[in-house]
CSV table of C-alpha atoms in Angstrom, one decimal:
chain,number,residue,atom,x,y,z
A,1,MET,CA,87.1,18.7,68.5
A,2,SER,CA,89.6,21.5,68.4
A,3,HIS,CA,90.2,24.0,71.4
A,4,GLN,CA,89.3,26.8,68.9
A,5,SER,CA,85.8,25.3,68.3
A,6,SER,CA,85.3,24.9,72.1
A,7,ALA,CA,86.6,28.4,72.7
A,8,SER,CA,84.2,29.8,70.1
A,9,ARG,CA,81.2,28.2,71.6
A,10,SER,CA,82.3,29.4,75.0
A,11,ALA,CA,82.6,32.9,73.7
A,12,ARG,CA,79.0,32.8,72.5
A,13,ARG,CA,77.8,31.7,75.9
A,14,PHE,CA,80.0,34.1,77.9
A,15,GLY,CA,77.6,37.0,78.2
A,16,VAL,CA,74.9,34.7,79.6
A,17,LEU,CA,77.4,32.9,82.0
A,18,LEU,CA,78.7,36.3,83.1
A,19,ALA,CA,75.3,37.7,83.8
A,20,ALA,CA,74.2,34.5,85.6
A,21,SER,CA,77.3,34.4,87.7
A,22,ALA,CA,76.8,38.1,88.7
A,23,LEU,CA,73.3,37.3,89.8
A,24,VAL,CA,74.5,34.4,91.9
A,25,LEU,CA,77.3,36.3,93.5
A,26,THR,CA,75.1,39.2,94.3
A,27,ALA,CA,72.6,36.9,96.0
A,28,CYS,CA,75.4,35.4,98.2
A,29,SER,CA,77.7,38.4,98.6
A,30,THR,CA,77.0,38.8,102.3
A,31,PRO,CA,76.5,35.4,103.9
A,32,SER,CA,77.6,35.0,107.5
A,33,ALA,CA,81.1,33.8,107.9
A,34,PRO,CA,81.2,30.1,109.1
A,35,GLY,CA,80.4,29.9,112.8
A,36,SER,CA,79.5,33.5,113.1
A,37,ASP,CA,76.4,35.2,114.4
A,38,SER,CA,74.2,36.2,111.4
A,39,ASP,CA,72.9,39.2,113.3
A,40,ASP,CA,76.4,40.7,113.7
A,41,PRO,CA,77.1,43.0,110.7
A,42,ALA,CA,80.8,42.9,111.4
A,43,ALA,CA,80.8,39.1,110.8
A,44,THR,CA,79.2,39.2,107.4
A,45,GLY,CA,80.8,39.1,104.0
A,46,ASP,CA,81.5,36.8,101.0
A,47,SER,CA,82.8,33.5,102.4
A,48,THR,CA,82.6,31.5,99.1
A,49,GLY,CA,85.1,28.7,99.3
A,50,VAL,CA,85.4,28.6,103.0
A,51,THR,CA,84.1,25.8,105.2
A,52,ASP,CA,84.6,25.0,108.8
A,53,THR,CA,87.6,22.9,107.9
A,54,THR,CA,88.8,23.9,104.4
A,55,VAL,CA,89.6,27.0,102.3
A,56,THR,CA,89.5,26.2,98.5
A,57,ILE,CA,91.6,28.3,96.1
A,58,GLY,CA,92.6,27.8,92.5
A,59,THR,CA,95.0,28.6,89.7
A,60,HIS,CA,95.6,28.4,86.0
A,61,THR,CA,99.0,27.4,84.8
A,62,PRO,CA,100.6,25.5,81.8
A,63,LEU,CA,100.9,21.9,82.8
A,64,THR,CA,101.2,21.0,79.1
A,65,GLY,CA,102.3,22.8,76.0
A,66,PRO,CA,105.4,24.7,75.1
A,67,ALA,CA,105.6,26.7,78.4
A,68,ALA,CA,105.1,23.6,80.6
A,69,ALA,CA,108.8,22.8,80.9
A,70,GLY,CA,109.7,26.2,82.3
A,71,TYR,CA,106.7,26.8,84.6
A,72,SER,CA,104.8,23.6,85.6
A,73,SER,CA,107.0,23.1,88.7
A,74,ILE,CA,105.7,26.3,90.3
A,75,SER,CA,102.2,25.0,91.1
A,76,ALA,CA,103.7,21.7,92.2
A,77,ALA,CA,106.0,23.5,94.6
A,78,ALA,CA,103.1,25.5,96.0
A,79,THR,CA,101.0,22.4,96.4
A,80,ALA,CA,103.8,20.8,98.4
A,81,TYR,CA,104.1,23.8,100.7
A,82,PHE,CA,100.2,23.7,101.3
A,83,GLU,CA,100.5,20.0,102.0
A,84,TYR,CA,103.3,20.9,104.6
A,85,ILE,CA,101.1,23.5,106.3
A,86,ASN,CA,98.0,21.3,106.2
A,87,GLU,CA,99.8,18.6,108.1
A,88,GLU,CA,100.9,21.2,110.7
A,89,GLY,CA,97.2,22.0,111.3
A,90,GLY,CA,96.5,24.5,108.5
A,91,VAL,CA,95.5,28.1,109.0
A,92,HIS,CA,93.1,28.7,111.9
A,93,GLY,CA,92.3,25.0,111.8
A,94,ARG,CA,91.4,25.0,108.1
A,95,GLU,CA,93.3,23.1,105.4
A,96,ILE,CA,94.1,24.8,102.1
A,97,GLU,CA,92.9,23.0,99.0
A,98,TYR,CA,94.7,24.2,95.9
A,99,ILE,CA,93.0,23.3,92.6
A,100,VAL,CA,95.4,23.6,89.7
A,101,LYS,CA,94.1,23.6,86.2
A,102,ASP,CA,96.0,23.4,83.0
A,103,ASP,CA,95.5,26.1,80.5
A,104,GLY,CA,98.4,25.2,78.1
A,105,TYR,CA,99.5,28.9,78.2
A,106,ASN,CA,96.5,29.7,75.9
A,107,PRO,CA,94.3,32.6,76.8
A,108,ALA,CA,91.3,30.9,75.3
A,109,ASN,CA,91.8,27.9,77.7
A,110,THR,CA,92.5,30.2,80.6
A,111,GLN,CA,89.1,31.8,80.2
A,112,THR,CA,87.5,28.3,80.3
A,113,VAL,CA,89.4,27.0,83.3
A,114,VAL,CA,89.0,30.2,85.3
A,115,ARG,CA,85.3,30.2,84.8
A,116,GLU,CA,85.2,26.6,86.0
A,117,LEU,CA,87.2,27.6,89.1
A,118,VAL,CA,84.8,30.4,90.0
A,119,GLN,CA,81.5,29.1,88.9
A,120,GLN,CA,81.7,25.4,89.5
A,121,ASP,CA,84.5,24.9,92.1
A,122,GLU,CA,83.4,28.1,93.9
A,123,VAL,CA,87.0,29.0,95.0
A,124,PHE,CA,87.7,31.6,97.6
A,125,ALA,CA,90.4,33.2,95.5
A,126,ILE,CA,92.5,32.7,92.3
A,127,VAL,CA,96.1,32.5,93.5
A,128,ASN,CA,99.3,32.9,91.2
A,129,GLY,CA,97.6,32.6,87.8
A,130,LEU,CA,100.5,32.4,85.3
A,131,GLY,CA,101.3,34.5,82.4
A,132,THR,CA,100.7,38.0,81.1
A,133,ALA,CA,98.5,37.4,78.0
A,134,THR,CA,96.8,34.4,79.7
A,135,HIS,CA,95.9,36.3,82.8
A,136,GLN,CA,94.9,39.5,81.1
A,137,SER,CA,92.2,37.6,79.4
A,138,VAL,CA,90.5,36.9,82.7
A,139,LEU,CA,91.1,40.3,84.6
A,140,GLU,CA,87.7,41.8,83.8
A,141,PHE,CA,85.9,38.6,84.7
A,142,LEU,CA,87.5,38.2,88.0
A,143,ASN,CA,87.1,41.7,89.1
A,144,GLN,CA,83.6,41.9,87.9
A,145,ASN,CA,82.7,38.9,90.0
A,146,LYS,CA,84.6,40.3,93.0
A,147,VAL,CA,86.9,37.2,93.2
A,148,PRO,CA,90.3,38.0,95.0
A,149,ASP,CA,92.8,37.7,92.1
A,150,LEU,CA,96.0,37.2,94.1
A,151,PHE,CA,99.8,37.3,93.3
A,152,VAL,CA,99.8,36.9,89.6
A,153,ALA,CA,102.8,35.1,88.2
A,154,SER,CA,104.0,37.8,85.8
A,155,GLY,CA,106.1,41.1,86.0
A,156,SER,CA,103.4,43.0,83.9
A,157,THR,CA,102.4,46.4,85.5
A,158,SER,CA,98.8,45.4,84.5
A,159,TRP,CA,98.3,44.0,87.9
A,160,ASN,CA,99.0,47.2,89.8
A,161,GLN,CA,96.0,49.2,89.0
A,162,PRO,CA,94.1,49.4,92.2
A,163,ASP,CA,91.3,51.9,90.9
A,164,LYS,CA,90.6,49.8,87.8
A,165,TYR,CA,91.3,46.3,89.2
A,166,PRO,CA,90.7,46.4,93.0
A,167,PHE,CA,90.7,42.6,93.3
A,168,THR,CA,94.0,42.0,91.5
A,169,PHE,CA,97.4,42.0,93.1
A,170,GLY,CA,100.8,41.1,91.5
A,171,PHE,CA,103.7,39.0,93.0
A,172,ASN,CA,106.7,39.4,90.8
A,173,ALA,CA,108.7,42.5,90.9
A,174,ASP,CA,107.5,44.1,87.7
A,175,TYR,CA,109.6,44.5,84.6
A,176,VAL,CA,110.0,48.3,85.0
A,177,VAL,CA,111.5,47.8,88.5
A,178,GLU,CA,113.9,45.1,87.3
A,179,GLY,CA,114.9,47.0,84.1
A,180,ALA,CA,115.6,50.1,86.2
A,181,ALA,CA,117.6,48.2,88.8
A,182,LEU,CA,119.8,46.6,86.3
A,183,ALA,CA,120.4,49.8,84.4
A,184,GLN,CA,121.3,51.6,87.6
A,185,TYR,CA,123.7,48.8,88.5
A,186,ALA,CA,125.3,49.2,85.1
A,187,ALA,CA,125.6,53.0,85.6
A,188,ASP,CA,127.0,52.6,89.1
A,189,GLU,CA,129.5,49.8,88.6
A,190,LEU,CA,130.3,50.0,84.8
A,191,PRO,CA,130.2,53.7,84.1
A,192,GLY,CA,130.8,54.6,80.4
A,193,THR,CA,129.9,51.3,79.0
A,194,SER,CA,127.5,50.9,76.1
A,195,VAL,CA,124.3,49.5,77.5
A,196,CYS,CA,122.0,47.6,75.1
A,197,MET,CA,118.9,45.4,75.3
A,198,LEU,CA,117.5,42.3,73.8
A,199,GLY,CA,113.9,41.6,74.7
A,200,GLN,CA,110.6,40.1,73.6
A,201,ASP,CA,108.4,42.1,71.3
A,202,ASP,CA,105.5,42.5,73.7
A,203,ASP,CA,104.6,44.1,77.1
A,204,PHE,CA,107.5,42.3,78.8
A,205,GLY,CA,110.0,44.0,76.3
A,206,ASP,CA,108.1,47.4,76.4
A,207,ASP,CA,108.1,47.6,80.4
A,208,PHE,CA,111.6,46.5,80.7
A,209,LEU,CA,112.8,49.2,78.3
A,210,THR,CA,110.8,51.8,80.3
A,211,GLY,CA,112.7,50.6,83.3
A,212,LEU,CA,116.1,51.0,81.6
A,213,GLU,CA,115.3,54.4,80.5
A,214,THR,CA,114.0,55.3,84.0
A,215,ALA,CA,117.6,55.0,85.2
A,216,LEU,CA,119.7,55.9,82.0
A,217,GLY,CA,117.5,58.5,80.4
A,218,ALA,CA,115.6,58.4,77.1
A,219,ASP,CA,118.9,58.3,75.1
A,220,GLY,CA,120.7,56.1,77.5
A,221,VAL,CA,120.1,52.7,75.8
A,222,ALA,CA,122.6,52.5,73.0
A,223,HIS,CA,120.8,49.7,70.9
A,224,VAL,CA,117.7,47.7,71.2
A,225,GLU,CA,116.8,44.4,69.5
A,226,ARG,CA,113.5,42.6,69.8
A,227,TYR,CA,112.3,39.1,69.0
A,228,SER,CA,109.3,37.0,68.8
A,229,VAL,CA,109.0,34.1,71.1
A,230,SER,CA,107.6,32.0,68.1
A,231,ASN,CA,111.0,32.2,66.4
A,232,GLN,CA,113.6,30.0,68.1
A,233,ASP,CA,116.5,31.8,66.2
A,234,VAL,CA,118.1,35.1,67.5
A,235,THR,CA,121.2,35.1,65.3
A,236,ALA,CA,120.3,38.2,63.7
A,237,GLN,CA,119.6,40.1,66.8
A,238,ILE,CA,122.8,38.9,68.4
A,239,GLY,CA,124.7,39.9,65.3
A,240,ALA,CA,123.2,43.3,65.3
A,241,LEU,CA,124.1,43.8,69.0
A,242,GLN,CA,127.7,42.8,68.5
A,243,ALA,CA,127.9,45.1,65.4
A,244,ALA,CA,126.6,48.0,67.5
A,245,GLY,CA,129.5,47.7,69.9
A,246,CYS,CA,127.4,46.7,72.9
A,247,GLU,CA,129.3,46.0,76.1
A,248,VAL,CA,126.4,45.3,78.4
A,249,VAL,CA,123.4,43.5,77.0
A,250,THR,CA,120.3,43.5,79.3
A,251,LEU,CA,117.8,40.8,78.7
A,252,ALA,CA,114.1,40.8,78.8
A,253,THR,CA,113.9,37.2,78.2
A,254,ILE,CA,112.5,34.0,79.8
A,255,ASN,CA,115.0,31.3,80.7
A,256,GLY,CA,115.0,29.5,77.4
A,257,PHE,CA,115.7,32.6,75.4
A,258,THR,CA,118.4,33.8,77.9
A,259,ALA,CA,120.3,30.6,77.2
A,260,LEU,CA,119.6,30.9,73.5
A,261,ALA,CA,121.0,34.4,73.4
A,262,ILE,CA,124.2,33.5,75.4
A,263,GLY,CA,124.8,30.4,73.5
A,264,THR,CA,124.4,32.1,70.1
A,265,ALA,CA,126.8,34.8,71.2
A,266,ALA,CA,129.4,32.4,72.3
A,267,GLN,CA,129.2,30.6,68.9
A,268,LEU,CA,130.0,34.0,67.3
A,269,GLY,CA,132.9,34.5,69.7
A,270,TRP,CA,131.2,37.4,71.5
A,271,PHE,CA,131.1,37.7,75.3
A,272,PRO,CA,129.6,41.0,76.6
A,273,GLN,CA,128.4,41.4,80.1
A,274,TRP,CA,125.0,39.8,80.4
A,275,MET,CA,122.3,41.1,82.7
A,276,ALA,CA,118.7,39.7,82.9
A,277,SER,CA,115.5,40.2,84.8
A,278,SER,CA,114.5,37.4,87.3
A,279,SER,CA,112.2,35.8,84.6
A,280,GLY,CA,115.3,34.7,82.7
A,281,ALA,CA,118.0,34.5,85.3
A,282,ASP,CA,117.7,31.3,87.3
A,283,TYR,CA,121.1,29.6,87.2
A,284,PRO,CA,119.9,25.9,87.7
A,285,THR,CA,117.4,26.3,84.8
A,286,LEU,CA,119.9,28.0,82.6
A,287,GLN,CA,122.5,25.2,83.4
A,288,GLY,CA,119.9,22.8,82.2
A,289,TYR,CA,119.8,24.5,78.8
A,290,LEU,CA,123.5,25.1,78.5
A,291,GLY,CA,124.9,21.9,79.9
A,292,ASP,CA,128.5,21.6,80.7
A,293,ALA,CA,129.3,25.0,79.2
A,294,ALA,CA,127.1,26.8,81.8
A,295,PRO,CA,129.7,27.5,84.4
A,296,GLN,CA,132.0,29.2,82.0
A,297,LEU,CA,129.3,31.0,79.9
A,298,LEU,CA,127.6,32.3,83.0
A,299,GLN,CA,130.5,33.3,85.1
A,300,GLY,CA,129.9,36.8,86.2
A,301,PHE,CA,126.2,36.7,84.9
A,302,ILE,CA,124.1,39.5,86.6
A,303,GLY,CA,120.4,39.2,87.5
A,304,THR,CA,117.7,40.5,89.7
A,305,ASN,CA,115.7,38.8,92.4
A,306,TYR,CA,113.4,39.4,95.3
A,307,SER,CA,113.0,35.8,96.8
A,308,PRO,CA,115.3,33.9,99.1
A,309,MET,CA,118.3,32.3,97.7
A,310,GLY,CA,121.7,31.1,98.5
A,311,ASP,CA,122.6,30.2,102.2
A,312,ASP,CA,119.2,31.2,103.6
A,313,ASP,CA,116.9,29.7,106.3
A,314,TRP,CA,114.0,29.9,103.9
A,315,VAL,CA,115.9,28.0,101.3
A,316,THR,CA,116.7,25.3,103.7
A,317,LEU,CA,113.2,24.9,104.8
A,318,PHE,CA,111.9,24.8,101.3
A,319,ARG,CA,114.5,22.1,100.4
A,320,GLU,CA,113.2,19.9,103.2
A,321,ILE,CA,109.6,20.5,102.1
A,322,ASN,CA,110.6,19.7,98.5
A,323,ASP,CA,112.2,16.5,99.6
A,324,GLU,CA,109.2,15.2,101.7
A,325,TYR,CA,106.1,16.7,99.9
A,326,ASN,CA,107.1,17.1,96.3
A,327,ASP,CA,108.9,13.7,95.7
A,328,GLY,CA,112.3,15.3,95.7
A,329,ALA,CA,111.7,17.1,92.5
A,330,PRO,CA,114.6,19.2,91.0
A,331,PHE,CA,115.1,22.2,93.3
A,332,ASP,CA,115.5,25.6,91.6
A,333,GLY,CA,114.2,29.1,91.4
A,334,ASN,CA,110.8,28.0,90.4
A,335,THR,CA,110.6,25.8,93.6
A,336,ILE,CA,111.5,28.8,95.8
A,337,TYR,CA,109.1,31.0,93.9
A,338,GLY,CA,106.1,28.6,94.2
A,339,MET,CA,106.6,28.1,97.9
A,340,SER,CA,107.1,31.7,98.5
A,341,VAL,CA,103.8,32.5,96.9
A,342,ALA,CA,102.1,29.8,98.9
A,343,TYR,CA,103.6,31.2,102.2
A,344,THR,CA,102.4,34.6,101.3
A,345,PHE,CA,98.8,33.4,100.7
A,346,ALA,CA,99.0,31.5,104.0
A,347,GLU,CA,100.2,34.7,105.8
A,348,ALA,CA,97.4,36.7,104.2
A,349,LEU,CA,94.7,34.1,105.1
A,350,ALA,CA,96.1,34.0,108.7
A,351,ALA,CA,95.8,37.8,108.9
A,352,ALA,CA,92.3,37.7,107.4
A,353,GLY,CA,90.9,36.3,110.7
A,354,GLU,CA,89.5,33.1,112.2
A,355,ASP,CA,86.5,33.3,110.0
A,356,PRO,CA,87.9,34.8,106.8
A,357,THR,CA,85.8,36.5,104.0
A,358,ARG,CA,87.0,37.8,100.7
A,359,GLU,CA,86.7,41.2,102.2
A,360,SER,CA,88.8,40.5,105.1
A,361,LEU,CA,91.4,38.8,103.0
A,362,LEU,CA,91.8,42.0,100.7
A,363,GLU,CA,91.9,44.1,103.9
A,364,ALA,CA,94.8,41.9,105.3
A,365,ILE,CA,96.8,42.4,102.1
A,366,THR,CA,96.4,46.2,101.7
A,367,SER,CA,96.9,46.7,105.5
A,368,GLY,CA,100.7,47.1,105.0
A,369,ASP,CA,101.2,44.5,107.8
A,370,LEU,CA,102.2,41.5,105.5
A,371,GLN,CA,105.8,40.7,105.4
A,372,GLY,CA,106.3,37.9,102.9
A,373,ASN,CA,109.7,36.2,102.8
A,374,GLY,CA,111.7,38.3,100.2
A,375,ILE,CA,114.7,40.6,100.0
A,376,ALA,CA,112.6,43.3,101.5
A,377,PRO,CA,109.0,43.3,103.2
A,378,LEU,CA,106.1,43.3,100.9
A,379,ALA,CA,105.0,46.6,99.5
A,380,PHE,CA,101.3,46.1,99.3
A,381,ALA,CA,99.0,49.1,100.3
A,382,PRO,CA,95.7,50.5,99.4
A,383,ASP,CA,97.3,52.5,96.6
A,384,ASN,CA,99.9,49.9,95.6
A,385,HIS,CA,99.0,46.3,94.5
A,386,ALA,CA,102.6,45.4,93.5
A,387,ALA,CA,104.3,43.0,95.9
A,388,TYR,CA,108.0,44.1,95.4
A,389,LEU,CA,109.2,47.5,94.6
A,390,THR,CA,112.8,46.4,95.8
A,391,VAL,CA,115.1,43.9,94.1
A,392,GLY,CA,118.6,42.7,94.9
A,393,ILE,CA,121.3,42.2,92.3
A,394,THR,CA,122.6,38.6,91.9
A,395,SER,CA,125.8,37.3,90.4
A,396,VAL,CA,127.1,33.9,89.3
A,397,ASP,CA,130.5,32.9,90.6
A,398,GLN,CA,132.0,29.4,90.1
A,399,GLY,CA,128.6,28.0,89.4
A,400,VAL,CA,126.9,29.5,92.5
A,401,GLN,CA,124.2,32.3,92.2
A,402,ASP,CA,123.5,34.5,95.2
A,403,TYR,CA,122.9,38.1,96.1
A,404,ILE,CA,125.9,40.5,96.1
A,405,GLY,CA,124.5,43.0,98.6
A,406,THR,CA,123.5,45.7,96.1
A,407,THR,CA,119.8,46.4,96.4
A,408,TYR,CA,117.6,49.1,94.7
A,409,GLU,CA,114.2,50.3,95.4
A,410,VAL,CA,112.2,51.7,92.4
A,411,ARG,CA,109.4,54.1,93.3
A,412,GLY,CA,107.7,57.1,91.7
A,413,GLY,CA,110.2,57.0,88.8
A,414,ALA,CA,113.2,57.1,91.1
A,415,VAL,CA,115.8,54.4,91.5
A,416,THR,CA,117.5,54.4,95.0
A,417,ALA,CA,120.2,52.2,96.4
A,418,VAL,CA,119.0,50.8,99.7
A,419,GLU,CA,120.2,48.3,102.3
A,420,PRO,CA,118.7,44.8,101.9
A,421,ALA,CA,116.2,43.9,104.6
A,422,PRO,CA,115.5,40.3,104.1
A,423,VAL,CA,112.6,38.9,106.0
A,424,ALA,CA,113.7,36.3,108.7
A,425,LEU,CA,112.1,32.9,108.8
A,426,THR,CA,109.8,32.4,111.9
A,427,GLY,CA,107.6,29.7,113.1
A,428,ASN,CA,109.0,27.0,110.7
A,429,GLY,CA,107.4,28.8,107.8
A,430,ILE,CA,103.9,28.7,109.3
A,431,PRO,CA,102.2,32.0,109.7
A,432,GLY,CA,100.0,32.8,112.7
């Protein structure tokens, strides 16, 4: 039976299931926290998914399908970090159980597996659900059911709407921030050059273009080409950018299309300055696509990032965890990303108290006290559900990708150069 048939039946039952789940959650919205005095109002709250020994969370991610090759390693890396922290005693004595469900990068499947996580597995929170279209399909459901929807794996600005979606928080620096930072770097370091864009024909490309125009002005982008991810040929777009005389090409692309664009341009004998958002700028992944030509084609390649990289204590720790708890899987930007997300959740859980509730978890995140492990401390606040408003500029030199020291904060429509303030590793990466 096809997924479409199953999805159709699920859709017909959705209203009934949603109403039922709302009644169930209303009935149990104020249970006493584990081990607390039920007569103490301060100790009440929704502790779904929490026992005396465990905290159960879940995620949706593509373990199969066309996006699996690029993204399935993220949840594996997060799982490895949770195994590391559990072996060290967990958080407040509780182990973190991470249920990973495959949605094949299909929104219909996402709706099915997220309902399972909430209604059957009764998770405490959804953590790092992956994909823009996939996660948008469950935004309303999670917020209506008051399930913490944490650290979405996408740079869409959809996740930063505290009034509309109070339970949802992003993790990636959003595409507006990354586009603005790259454009400002081009203006600062390559003044007078023709800055162009190649990007997806969806929200990714739209937000990224908004970021470019934030820094360069409405007329500052010389030429724009868009493509559909369903078409694995960008020859026409690359040819148009070349014909337009573009000197700097900024990319709103995932890694596979970054490599496709650079490889296609090389075949045409064209070598502009390439700049890409973090979604398409991971050197080890690009090297996998481009092979032996990567060091030459990517020399001087500019990107953005907000996670630890290069010669960093966090990277050293994550390599050790990867070797011991992740079967020595290939170590790349996805590994660092997955473990960084897992650490951030553990930090929030530690700050939520010895007897955490969904309410205390959200209070911990919006308190402004969480640091994370990035290029700058986390930016979460009651009126901001975006994790990073600051990104660093990265460059590839002789096959090594690292920060170059140039860092931008993008806030309130302004792009400001700031000093990097990376969060130092403490406590062997175990919060609290």
